[in-house]
Coordinates of N, CA and C in Angstrom, one line a residue:
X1 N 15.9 -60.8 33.8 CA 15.5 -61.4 32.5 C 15.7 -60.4 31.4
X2 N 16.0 -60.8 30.1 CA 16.6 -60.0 29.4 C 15.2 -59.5 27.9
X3 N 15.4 -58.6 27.7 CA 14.5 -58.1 26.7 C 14.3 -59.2 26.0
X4 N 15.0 -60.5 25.2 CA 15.0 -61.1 24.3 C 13.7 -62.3 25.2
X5 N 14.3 -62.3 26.3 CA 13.2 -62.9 26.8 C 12.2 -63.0 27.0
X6 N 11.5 -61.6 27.6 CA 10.4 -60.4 27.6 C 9.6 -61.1 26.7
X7 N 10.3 -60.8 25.4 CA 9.8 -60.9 23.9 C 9.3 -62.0 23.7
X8 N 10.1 -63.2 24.0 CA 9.5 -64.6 23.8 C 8.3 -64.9 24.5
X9 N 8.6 -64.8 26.0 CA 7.0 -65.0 26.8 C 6.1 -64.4 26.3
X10 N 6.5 -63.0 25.5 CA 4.9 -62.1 25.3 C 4.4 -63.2 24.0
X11 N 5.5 -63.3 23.0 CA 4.9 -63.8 21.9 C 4.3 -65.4 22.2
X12 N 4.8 -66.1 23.3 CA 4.0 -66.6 23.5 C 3.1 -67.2 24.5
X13 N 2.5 -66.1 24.7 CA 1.2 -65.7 25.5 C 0.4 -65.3 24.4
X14 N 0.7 -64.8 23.6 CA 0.2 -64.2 22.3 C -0.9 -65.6 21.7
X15 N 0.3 -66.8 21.6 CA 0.0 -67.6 20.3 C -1.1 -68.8 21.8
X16 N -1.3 -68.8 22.6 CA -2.2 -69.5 23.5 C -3.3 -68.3 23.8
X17 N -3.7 -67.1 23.9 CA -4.5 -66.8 23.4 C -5.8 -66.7 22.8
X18 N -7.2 -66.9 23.2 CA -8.4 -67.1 21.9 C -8.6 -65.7 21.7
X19 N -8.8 -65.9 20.5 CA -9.2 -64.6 19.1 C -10.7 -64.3 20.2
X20 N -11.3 -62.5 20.0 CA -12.4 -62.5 21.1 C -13.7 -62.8 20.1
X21 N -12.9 -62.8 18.4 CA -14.3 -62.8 17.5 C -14.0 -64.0 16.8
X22 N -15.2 -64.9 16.0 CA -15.1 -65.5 15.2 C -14.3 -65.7 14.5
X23 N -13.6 -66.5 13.9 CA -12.9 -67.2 12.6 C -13.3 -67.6 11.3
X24 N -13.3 -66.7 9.9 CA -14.1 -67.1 9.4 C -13.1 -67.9 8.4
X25 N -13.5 -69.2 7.8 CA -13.1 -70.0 7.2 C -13.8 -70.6 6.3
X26 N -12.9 -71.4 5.1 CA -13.6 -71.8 3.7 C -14.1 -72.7 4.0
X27 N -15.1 -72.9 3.2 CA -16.1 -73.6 3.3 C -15.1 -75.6 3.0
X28 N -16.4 -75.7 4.1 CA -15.5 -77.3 4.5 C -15.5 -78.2 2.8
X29 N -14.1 -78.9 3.3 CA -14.3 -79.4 2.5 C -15.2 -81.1 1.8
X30 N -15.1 -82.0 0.6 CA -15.9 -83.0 1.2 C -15.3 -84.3 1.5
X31 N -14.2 -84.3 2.3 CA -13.6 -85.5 2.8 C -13.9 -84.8 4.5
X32 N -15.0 -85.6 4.4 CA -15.6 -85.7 5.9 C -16.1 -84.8 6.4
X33 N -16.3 -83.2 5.7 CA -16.4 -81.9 6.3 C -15.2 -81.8 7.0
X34 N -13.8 -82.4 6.5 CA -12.7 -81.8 7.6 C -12.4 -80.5 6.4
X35 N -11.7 -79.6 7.6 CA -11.2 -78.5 6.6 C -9.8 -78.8 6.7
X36 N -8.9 -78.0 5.3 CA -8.2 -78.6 4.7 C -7.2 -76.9 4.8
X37 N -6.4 -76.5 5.2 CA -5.6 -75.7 5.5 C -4.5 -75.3 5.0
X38 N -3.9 -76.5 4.2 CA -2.4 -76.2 2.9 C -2.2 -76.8 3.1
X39 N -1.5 -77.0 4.5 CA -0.5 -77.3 5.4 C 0.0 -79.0 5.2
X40 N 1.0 -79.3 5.1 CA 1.3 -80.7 4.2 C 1.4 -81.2 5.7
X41 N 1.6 -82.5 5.7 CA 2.0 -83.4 7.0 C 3.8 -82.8 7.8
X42 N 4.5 -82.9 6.3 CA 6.0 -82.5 6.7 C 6.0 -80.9 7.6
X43 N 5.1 -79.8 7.1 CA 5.2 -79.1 7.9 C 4.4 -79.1 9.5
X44 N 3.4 -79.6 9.2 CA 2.9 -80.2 11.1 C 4.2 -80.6 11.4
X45 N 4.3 -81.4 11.1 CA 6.2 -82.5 12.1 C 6.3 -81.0 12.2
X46 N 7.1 -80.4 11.6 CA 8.2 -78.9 12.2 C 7.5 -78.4 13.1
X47 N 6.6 -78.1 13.2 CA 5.5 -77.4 14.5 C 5.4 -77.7 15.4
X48 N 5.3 -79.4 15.4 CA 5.0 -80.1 16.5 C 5.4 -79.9 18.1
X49 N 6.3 -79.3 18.3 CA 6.6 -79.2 19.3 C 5.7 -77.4 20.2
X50 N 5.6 -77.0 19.2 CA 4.5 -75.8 20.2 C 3.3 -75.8 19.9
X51 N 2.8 -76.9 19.0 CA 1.4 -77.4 19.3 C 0.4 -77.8 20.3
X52 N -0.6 -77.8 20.2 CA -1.2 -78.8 21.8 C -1.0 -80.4 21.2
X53 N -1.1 -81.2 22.4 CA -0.8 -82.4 22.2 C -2.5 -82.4 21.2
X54 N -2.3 -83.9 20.5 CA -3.6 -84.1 20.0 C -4.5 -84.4 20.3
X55 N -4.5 -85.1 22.0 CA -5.8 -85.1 22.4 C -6.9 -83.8 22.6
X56 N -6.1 -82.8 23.2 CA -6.5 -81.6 23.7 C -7.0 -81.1 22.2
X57 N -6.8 -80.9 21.2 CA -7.2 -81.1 19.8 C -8.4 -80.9 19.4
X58 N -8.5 -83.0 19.6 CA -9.6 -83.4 19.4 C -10.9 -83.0 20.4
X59 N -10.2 -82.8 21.4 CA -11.5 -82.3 22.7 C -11.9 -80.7 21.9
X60 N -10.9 -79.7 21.7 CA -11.2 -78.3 21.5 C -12.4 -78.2 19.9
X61 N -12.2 -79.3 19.0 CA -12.6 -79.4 17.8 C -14.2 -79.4 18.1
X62 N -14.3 -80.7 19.0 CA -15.9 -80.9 19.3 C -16.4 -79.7 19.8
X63 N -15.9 -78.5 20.5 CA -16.3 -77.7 21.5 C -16.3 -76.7 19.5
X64 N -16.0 -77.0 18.8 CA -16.5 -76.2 17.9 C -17.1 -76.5 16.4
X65 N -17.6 -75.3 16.0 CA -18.6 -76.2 14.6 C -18.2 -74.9 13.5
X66 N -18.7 -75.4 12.3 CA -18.8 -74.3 11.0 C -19.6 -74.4 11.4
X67 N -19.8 -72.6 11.0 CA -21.7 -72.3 10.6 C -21.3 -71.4 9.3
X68 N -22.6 -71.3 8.5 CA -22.7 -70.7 7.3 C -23.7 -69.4 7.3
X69 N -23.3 -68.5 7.1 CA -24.2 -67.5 7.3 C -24.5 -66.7 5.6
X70 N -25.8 -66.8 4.9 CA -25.9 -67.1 3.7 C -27.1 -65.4 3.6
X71 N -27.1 -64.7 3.0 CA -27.8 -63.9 2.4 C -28.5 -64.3 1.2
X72 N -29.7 -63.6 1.1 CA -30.8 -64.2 -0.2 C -29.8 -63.9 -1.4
X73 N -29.2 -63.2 -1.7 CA -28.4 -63.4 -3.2 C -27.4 -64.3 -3.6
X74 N -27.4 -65.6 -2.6 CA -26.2 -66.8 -2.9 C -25.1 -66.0 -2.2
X75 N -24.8 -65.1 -1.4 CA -23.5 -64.7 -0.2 C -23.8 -65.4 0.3
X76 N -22.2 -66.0 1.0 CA -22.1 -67.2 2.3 C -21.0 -66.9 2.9
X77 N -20.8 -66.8 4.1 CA -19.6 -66.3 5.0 C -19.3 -67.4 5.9
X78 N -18.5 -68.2 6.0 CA -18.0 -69.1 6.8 C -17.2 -68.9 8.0
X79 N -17.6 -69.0 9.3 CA -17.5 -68.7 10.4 C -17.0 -70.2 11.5
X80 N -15.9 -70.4 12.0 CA -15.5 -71.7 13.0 C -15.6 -71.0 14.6
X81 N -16.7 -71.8 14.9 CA -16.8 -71.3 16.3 C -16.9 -71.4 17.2
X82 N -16.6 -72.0 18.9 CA -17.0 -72.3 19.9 C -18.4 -72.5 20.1
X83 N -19.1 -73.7 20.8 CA -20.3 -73.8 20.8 C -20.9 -72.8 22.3
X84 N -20.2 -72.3 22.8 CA -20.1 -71.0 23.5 C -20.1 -69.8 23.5
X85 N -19.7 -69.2 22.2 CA -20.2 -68.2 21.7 C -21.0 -67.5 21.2
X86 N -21.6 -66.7 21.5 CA -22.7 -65.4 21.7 C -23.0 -65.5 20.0
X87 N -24.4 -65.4 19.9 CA -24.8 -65.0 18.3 C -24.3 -64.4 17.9
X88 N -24.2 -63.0 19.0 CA -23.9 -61.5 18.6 C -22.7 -61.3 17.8
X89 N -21.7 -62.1 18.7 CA -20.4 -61.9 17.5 C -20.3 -62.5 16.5
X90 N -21.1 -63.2 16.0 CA -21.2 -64.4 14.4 C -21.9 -62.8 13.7
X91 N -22.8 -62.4 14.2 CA -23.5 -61.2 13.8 C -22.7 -60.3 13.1
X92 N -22.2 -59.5 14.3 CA -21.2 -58.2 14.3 C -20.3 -58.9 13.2
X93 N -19.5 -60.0 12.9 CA -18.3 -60.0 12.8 C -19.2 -60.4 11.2
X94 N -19.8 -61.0 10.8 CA -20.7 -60.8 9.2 C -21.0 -59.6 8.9
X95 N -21.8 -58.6 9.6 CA -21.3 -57.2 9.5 C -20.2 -56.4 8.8
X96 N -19.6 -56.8 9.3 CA -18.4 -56.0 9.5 C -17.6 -56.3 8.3
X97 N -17.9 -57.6 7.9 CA -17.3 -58.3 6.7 C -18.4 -57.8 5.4
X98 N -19.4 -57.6 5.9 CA -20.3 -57.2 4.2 C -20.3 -55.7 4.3
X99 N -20.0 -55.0 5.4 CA -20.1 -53.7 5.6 C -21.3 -53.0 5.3
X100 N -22.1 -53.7 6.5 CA -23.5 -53.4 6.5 C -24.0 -53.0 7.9
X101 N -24.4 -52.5 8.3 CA -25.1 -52.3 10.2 C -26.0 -53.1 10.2
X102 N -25.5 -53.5 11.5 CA -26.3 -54.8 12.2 C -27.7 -54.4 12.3
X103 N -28.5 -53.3 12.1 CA -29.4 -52.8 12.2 C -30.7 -53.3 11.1
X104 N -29.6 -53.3 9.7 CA -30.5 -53.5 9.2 C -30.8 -54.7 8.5
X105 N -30.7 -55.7 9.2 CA -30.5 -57.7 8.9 C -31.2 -58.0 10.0
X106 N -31.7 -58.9 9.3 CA -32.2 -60.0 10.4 C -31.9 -61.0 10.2
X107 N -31.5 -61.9 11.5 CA -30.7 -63.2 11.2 C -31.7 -64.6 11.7
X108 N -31.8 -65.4 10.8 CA -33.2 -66.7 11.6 C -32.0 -67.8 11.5
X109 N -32.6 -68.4 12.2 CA -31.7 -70.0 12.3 C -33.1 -71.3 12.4
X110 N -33.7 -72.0 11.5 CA -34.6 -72.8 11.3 C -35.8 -72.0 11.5
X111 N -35.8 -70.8 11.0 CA -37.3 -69.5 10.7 C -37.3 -69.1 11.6
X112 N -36.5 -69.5 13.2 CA -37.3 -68.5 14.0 C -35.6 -67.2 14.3
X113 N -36.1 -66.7 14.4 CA -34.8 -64.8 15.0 C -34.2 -65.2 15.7
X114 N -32.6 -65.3 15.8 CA -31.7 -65.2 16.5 C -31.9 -64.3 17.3
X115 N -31.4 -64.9 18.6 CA -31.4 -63.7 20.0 C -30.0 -63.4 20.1
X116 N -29.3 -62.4 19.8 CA -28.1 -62.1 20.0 C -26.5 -62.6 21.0
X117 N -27.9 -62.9 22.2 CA -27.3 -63.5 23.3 C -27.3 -65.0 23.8
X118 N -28.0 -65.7 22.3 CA -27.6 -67.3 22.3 C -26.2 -67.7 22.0
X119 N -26.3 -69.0 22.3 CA -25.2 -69.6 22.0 C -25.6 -70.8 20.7
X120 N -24.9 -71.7 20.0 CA -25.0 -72.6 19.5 C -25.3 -73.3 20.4
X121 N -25.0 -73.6 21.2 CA -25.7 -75.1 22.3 C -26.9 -74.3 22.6
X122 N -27.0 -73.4 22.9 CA -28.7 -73.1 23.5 C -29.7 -73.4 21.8
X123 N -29.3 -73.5 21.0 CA -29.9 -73.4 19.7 C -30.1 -74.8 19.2
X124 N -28.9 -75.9 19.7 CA -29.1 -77.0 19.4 C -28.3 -77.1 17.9
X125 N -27.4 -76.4 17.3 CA -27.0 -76.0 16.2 C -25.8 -76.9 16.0
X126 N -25.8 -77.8 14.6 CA -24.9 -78.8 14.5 C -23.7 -78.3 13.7
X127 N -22.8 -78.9 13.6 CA -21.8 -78.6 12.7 C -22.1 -78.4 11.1
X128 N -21.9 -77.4 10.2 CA -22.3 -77.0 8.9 C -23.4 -76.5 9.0
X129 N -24.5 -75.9 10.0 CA -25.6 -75.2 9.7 C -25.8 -73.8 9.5
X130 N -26.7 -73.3 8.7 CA -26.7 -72.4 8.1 C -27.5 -71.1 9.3
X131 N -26.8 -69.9 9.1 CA -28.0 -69.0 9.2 C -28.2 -68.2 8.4
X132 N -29.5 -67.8 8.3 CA -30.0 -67.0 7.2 C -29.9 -65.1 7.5
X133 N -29.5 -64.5 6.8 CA -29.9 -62.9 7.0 C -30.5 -62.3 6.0
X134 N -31.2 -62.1 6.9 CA -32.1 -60.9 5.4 C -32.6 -59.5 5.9
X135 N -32.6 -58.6 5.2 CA -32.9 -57.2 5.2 C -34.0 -57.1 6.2
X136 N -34.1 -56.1 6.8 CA -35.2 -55.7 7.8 C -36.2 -55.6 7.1
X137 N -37.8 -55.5 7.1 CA -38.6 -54.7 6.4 C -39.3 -54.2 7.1
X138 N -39.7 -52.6 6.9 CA -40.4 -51.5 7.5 C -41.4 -52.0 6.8
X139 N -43.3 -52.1 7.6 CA -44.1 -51.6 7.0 C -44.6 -52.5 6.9
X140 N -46.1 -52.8 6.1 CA -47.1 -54.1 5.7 C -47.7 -54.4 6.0
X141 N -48.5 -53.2 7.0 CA -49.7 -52.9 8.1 C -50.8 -53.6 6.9
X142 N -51.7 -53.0 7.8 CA -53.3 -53.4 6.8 C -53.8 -52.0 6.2
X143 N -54.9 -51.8 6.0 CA -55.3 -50.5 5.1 C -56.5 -50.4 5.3

């Protein structure tokens, strides 16, 4: 097999692939909550051939949702993501994007604390739902 070849299988093992962190993405748009990507119809047709068929598609779609992850000062990070994946990385990967340690946020989803090691299905969490983060607070004992 020749280098040129090598190169092709790697690149495409590359593009089949899942990313190990979230996706974050603009906020949906309002023709149905579909999101809207540039991408005209004529360029799909040119693609079409190393795409998945479209059933497999529509099955992979349902297996994911937007979530919104919103800070008290109107910040909102748009995240597309497996209803299988770990809080933790919606966490880490907002983190990482506000450049803040995970240390000092707390994340609620309908008031009560994210457990790092949920999932959206354990949470019951629908497509477009929000989580909230807010600063840790030390302190507020009694006196």
């Amino acid at each position: 097999m020749s280098d040129h070849e090598q190169s092709n299988i790697a690149n495409n093992n590359q593009e089949t692939r899942e990313s190990a962190t979230p996706a974050i993405v603009p906020p949906p748009d309002e023709n149905n909550g579909a999101l809207t990507t540039g991408a005209s119809a004529s360029d799909q047709d040119v693609k079409g051939s190393s795409e998945q068929p479209k059933e497999e598609k529509v099955e992979d779609n349902k297996n994911r949702i937007n979530l919104k992850v919103a800070d008290g000062n109107g910040g909102e990070i748009w995240f597309k993501v497996k209803r299988s994946t770990p809080m933790k990385k919606i966490m880490q990967a907002y983190c990482e994007k506000q450049s803040k340690d995970i240390q000092s946020l707390r994340f609620l989803f309908d008031g009560q604390r994210i457990d790092p090691n949920q999932t959206a299905d354990d949470m019951d969490m629908d497509d477009n739902d929000v989580i909230e983060a807010h600063h840790s607070q030390l302190g507020g004992g009694c006196f």
